[in-house]
XYZ file of C-alpha atoms in Angstrom:
304
model
C 57.895 3.522 -65.683
C 60.730 1.598 -67.356
C 61.360 -0.268 -64.102
C 57.675 -1.197 -63.814
C 57.663 -2.589 -67.362
C 60.804 -4.636 -66.739
C 59.493 -5.902 -63.419
C 56.073 -6.745 -64.836
C 57.584 -8.526 -67.822
C 59.920 -10.527 -65.565
C 57.070 -11.761 -63.367
C 54.847 -12.512 -66.376
C 57.598 -14.626 -67.964
C 58.176 -16.400 -64.658
C 54.464 -17.220 -64.433
C 54.483 -18.601 -67.992
C 57.540 -20.771 -67.300
C 56.043 -22.086 -64.062
C 52.699 -22.941 -65.666
C 54.346 -24.788 -68.565
C 56.845 -26.663 -66.399
C 53.964 -27.707 -64.142
C 52.026 -29.058 -67.107
C 49.074 -26.721 -66.566
C 48.659 -26.462 -70.356
C 48.120 -30.246 -70.559
C 45.214 -30.735 -68.150
C 42.964 -33.560 -69.390
C 45.325 -34.153 -72.296
C 44.906 -37.380 -74.277
C 47.486 -39.880 -73.031
C 47.446 -43.575 -73.882
C 49.471 -44.343 -70.798
C 47.094 -42.394 -68.579
C 44.349 -43.865 -66.398
C 40.923 -44.324 -67.909
C 39.072 -41.058 -68.666
C 36.331 -42.251 -66.334
C 38.694 -41.764 -63.422
C 38.558 -38.353 -61.776
C 41.234 -35.835 -62.583
C 43.705 -35.362 -65.366
C 46.665 -37.693 -65.792
C 49.873 -36.615 -64.143
C 52.543 -35.889 -66.760
C 55.955 -37.428 -66.149
C 57.563 -33.970 -66.268
C 55.007 -32.372 -63.969
C 55.795 -31.902 -60.282
C 52.107 -31.600 -59.484
C 50.279 -34.506 -57.864
C 46.848 -35.576 -59.008
C 44.231 -32.995 -57.909
C 42.276 -33.955 -54.805
C 38.902 -33.138 -56.353
C 37.224 -31.422 -59.290
C 37.325 -28.040 -57.585
C 41.104 -28.192 -57.232
C 41.458 -29.267 -60.853
C 39.236 -26.359 -61.853
C 41.529 -24.028 -59.946
C 44.440 -25.316 -62.025
C 42.490 -24.749 -65.233
C 41.724 -21.185 -64.143
C 45.359 -20.641 -63.159
C 46.600 -21.602 -66.623
C 44.213 -19.270 -68.435
C 44.949 -16.450 -65.987
C 48.638 -16.784 -66.897
C 47.832 -16.807 -70.611
C 45.758 -13.624 -70.264
C 48.591 -12.014 -68.286
C 51.167 -13.050 -70.888
C 49.110 -11.759 -73.803
C 48.543 -8.470 -71.994
C 52.299 -7.941 -71.853
C 52.666 -8.943 -75.509
C 50.231 -6.170 -76.459
C 51.948 -3.656 -74.162
C 55.427 -4.349 -75.529
C 54.518 -5.593 -79.029
C 57.007 -8.391 -78.496
C 57.112 -12.086 -79.331
C 54.941 -14.375 -77.243
C 56.076 -17.548 -75.490
C 52.538 -18.838 -76.053
C 52.349 -17.936 -79.752
C 53.547 -21.333 -81.002
C 51.451 -23.243 -78.485
C 48.575 -23.270 -80.949
C 50.618 -25.873 -82.831
C 52.667 -27.278 -79.934
C 49.391 -27.843 -78.162
C 47.337 -26.366 -75.371
C 45.048 -29.178 -74.275
C 43.674 -27.624 -71.092
C 39.935 -27.025 -71.564
C 38.490 -23.515 -71.499
C 37.808 -22.257 -67.966
C 34.346 -22.738 -66.518
C 32.246 -21.208 -63.768
C 32.997 -22.609 -60.293
C 29.721 -24.518 -60.025
C 30.467 -26.298 -63.327
C 33.676 -27.719 -61.880
C 31.739 -28.898 -58.827
C 29.254 -30.624 -61.133
C 32.166 -32.452 -62.804
C 31.478 -30.882 -66.209
C 35.108 -30.827 -67.325
C 35.512 -32.995 -70.441
C 37.106 -36.369 -69.772
C 39.668 -35.636 -72.501
C 40.632 -32.302 -74.014
C 43.062 -31.438 -76.814
C 44.025 -28.591 -79.145
C 41.972 -25.993 -77.277
C 43.517 -22.845 -78.769
C 44.130 -24.465 -82.149
C 40.480 -25.501 -82.329
C 39.383 -21.960 -81.523
C 41.648 -20.435 -84.188
C 40.556 -23.065 -86.738
C 36.877 -22.477 -85.846
C 36.503 -26.164 -84.984
C 36.075 -25.678 -81.223
C 32.816 -24.006 -80.161
C 33.237 -24.549 -76.424
C 34.163 -22.016 -73.764
C 31.492 -19.472 -72.865
C 32.278 -18.598 -69.268
C 33.308 -15.000 -68.584
C 36.935 -16.064 -68.121
C 36.885 -18.184 -71.290
C 35.652 -15.234 -73.352
C 38.355 -13.041 -71.794
C 40.989 -15.667 -72.659
C 39.762 -15.921 -76.257
C 39.980 -12.143 -76.666
C 43.515 -12.268 -75.242
C 44.458 -14.951 -77.785
C 43.106 -12.825 -80.649
C 44.913 -9.714 -79.445
C 48.149 -11.693 -79.193
C 47.705 -13.163 -82.680
C 47.067 -9.758 -84.244
C 49.892 -8.059 -82.317
C 52.526 -10.647 -83.190
C 51.427 -10.767 -86.843
C 51.375 -6.984 -87.266
C 54.760 -6.599 -85.599
C 56.383 -8.629 -88.409
C 57.351 -6.150 -91.182
C 57.800 -8.960 -93.716
C 54.209 -10.113 -93.273
C 52.842 -6.576 -93.635
C 54.892 -5.986 -96.795
C 53.394 -9.088 -98.385
C 49.864 -7.963 -97.527
C 50.490 -4.438 -98.827
C 52.049 -5.594 -102.083
C 49.549 -8.314 -102.916
C 46.200 -9.707 -101.881
C 45.873 -10.475 -98.149
C 47.800 -13.567 -97.133
C 46.222 -16.717 -95.810
C 47.494 -15.886 -92.318
C 46.045 -12.377 -92.431
C 42.707 -13.703 -93.646
C 42.651 -16.417 -90.991
C 43.180 -13.946 -88.151
C 40.686 -11.474 -89.591
C 38.030 -14.166 -90.008
C 38.266 -15.522 -86.465
C 38.171 -11.991 -85.013
C 35.029 -11.208 -87.023
C 33.419 -14.505 -86.023
C 34.130 -13.816 -82.363
C 32.678 -10.307 -82.640
C 29.499 -11.764 -84.112
C 28.842 -13.339 -80.688
C 28.880 -9.990 -78.861
C 25.092 -9.399 -78.949
C 24.633 -12.736 -77.163
C 27.493 -12.036 -74.764
C 26.201 -8.648 -73.597
C 22.845 -10.204 -72.740
C 24.479 -12.595 -70.251
C 23.633 -12.157 -66.592
C 26.819 -11.026 -64.878
C 27.991 -9.529 -61.614
C 29.438 -5.979 -61.715
C 33.022 -7.290 -61.744
C 32.125 -9.687 -64.550
C 30.479 -6.876 -66.506
C 33.803 -5.040 -66.455
C 35.498 -8.193 -67.797
C 32.961 -8.420 -70.628
C 33.617 -4.788 -71.554
C 37.358 -5.454 -71.467
C 36.911 -8.561 -73.622
C 35.054 -6.569 -76.276
C 37.610 -3.749 -76.257
C 40.480 -6.242 -76.584
C 38.836 -7.824 -79.607
C 38.244 -4.458 -81.286
C 41.865 -3.555 -80.529
C 42.910 -6.794 -82.252
C 41.136 -5.527 -85.381
C 43.025 -2.233 -85.132
C 46.379 -3.955 -84.550
C 45.802 -6.174 -87.585
C 44.554 -3.498 -89.990
C 46.297 -0.272 -88.985
C 49.616 -1.042 -90.746
C 47.582 -1.398 -93.953
C 45.693 1.827 -93.205
C 48.982 3.682 -93.187
C 49.685 2.188 -96.616
C 46.419 3.487 -98.060
C 44.137 0.430 -97.837
C 40.586 1.830 -97.718
C 38.899 -1.387 -96.528
C 41.328 -1.695 -93.610
C 40.854 1.996 -92.866
C 37.111 1.498 -92.462
C 37.543 -1.609 -90.305
C 40.019 0.121 -88.016
C 37.750 3.143 -87.712
C 34.706 1.021 -86.847
C 36.730 -0.807 -84.193
C 37.983 2.485 -82.718
C 34.406 3.792 -82.561
C 33.303 0.641 -80.737
C 36.087 1.067 -78.161
C 35.105 4.719 -77.649
C 31.449 3.805 -77.087
C 32.402 1.103 -74.565
C 34.772 3.539 -72.858
C 32.020 6.097 -72.459
C 29.929 3.568 -70.506
C 32.580 2.983 -67.819
C 32.045 4.145 -64.265
C 34.901 5.791 -62.354
C 34.818 2.893 -59.872
C 35.247 0.317 -62.650
C 37.913 -2.316 -61.970
C 39.176 -1.673 -65.494
C 40.921 1.431 -64.162
C 43.796 -0.678 -62.781
C 44.115 -3.124 -65.690
C 47.415 -2.422 -67.482
C 46.019 -3.391 -70.893
C 43.347 -0.687 -70.969
C 45.866 2.050 -71.748
C 47.045 0.050 -74.767
C 43.481 -0.409 -76.004
C 42.647 3.277 -75.676
C 45.924 4.263 -77.315
C 45.160 2.011 -80.289
C 41.737 3.621 -80.753
C 43.166 7.120 -80.273
C 45.783 6.552 -82.980
C 43.027 5.728 -85.460
C 41.079 8.910 -84.645
C 44.232 11.052 -84.773
C 45.092 9.551 -88.151
C 41.621 10.407 -89.465
C 41.703 13.951 -88.090
C 45.049 14.559 -89.788
C 43.842 13.301 -93.148
C 42.666 15.799 -95.751
C 40.042 13.306 -96.914
C 38.790 12.340 -93.432
C 35.307 13.640 -94.232
C 35.053 10.897 -96.846
C 35.376 8.218 -94.171
C 32.740 9.651 -91.853
C 31.883 12.515 -89.567
C 35.046 14.499 -88.785
C 33.652 16.290 -85.670
C 32.528 12.929 -84.326
C 36.085 11.576 -84.412
C 37.241 14.581 -82.378
C 34.450 14.074 -79.824
C 35.211 10.360 -79.444
C 38.938 11.051 -79.140
C 38.379 13.587 -76.364
C 36.054 11.191 -74.563
C 38.847 8.565 -74.510
C 41.396 11.163 -73.372
C 39.023 12.182 -70.586
C 38.771 8.605 -69.289
C 42.530 8.144 -69.564
C 43.022 11.262 -67.468
C 40.530 10.052 -64.832
C 42.033 6.560 -64.597
C 45.712 7.570 -64.834
C 46.036 8.051 -61.064
C 45.582 4.325 -60.498
C 47.280 3.029 -63.639
C 50.945 3.791 -64.435
C 50.482 2.447 -67.973
C 47.866 5.066 -68.882
């Protein structure tokens, strides 16, 4: 297992380095020295080895490639609870627009200029990006934000000793705003493989809530305890709906998501006052349902 983690982390870091050195995070970036926005394709950055894309489809493939790398990177951040190479890019600048469906690239629907994509999402000033892959990427960003924040003991101490910090409140707010879109998201028409991605996206977002609040739960914060418990319940309900053939079974992040939910239920079951926070037998049932899925999927997933 240790070798798989090291190997996976090595390849994920290599993919991040390659995407950044190729300028894939700057597609359609504003550039005064660039050709007019009416010209097809994004400007070629001086430091980028990539030539101008041949058509909109190829440029769309580059957009998708960047966000695929970001999702991969943030998956490993959650697995290892380590610092993210992308974490500071919200301020350094990811200009590449959110990924679209293939037909939208063919229809030349990419914006002529794009800037501050992740920053706009985290500041609630960017309302674009509703393809399946864009929603998956947004959930990955939220999970990364919560993981990196919660892994900083100094930040957690501040929150525990005083009122929640601005940073804590910012992350909590954007997670809650993103969750508010779930009823609309689940009504989207999607292929079976896309349905699995939508389930994964929801579980990642609920896990972000758990990652953010659980350190406070362990310090006796009742509001965080309820939020973490609600998120764990939501993950358990989504887990129960999975088919054995689901593509989620081989996704390395799913074990992390189920572990996060399980830790909340185990915490509740070990608490003398767990009945005060809800139905004690229900937590046991939901926990066993997650364990059952983990057992079923473990044959295909070494991270389970």
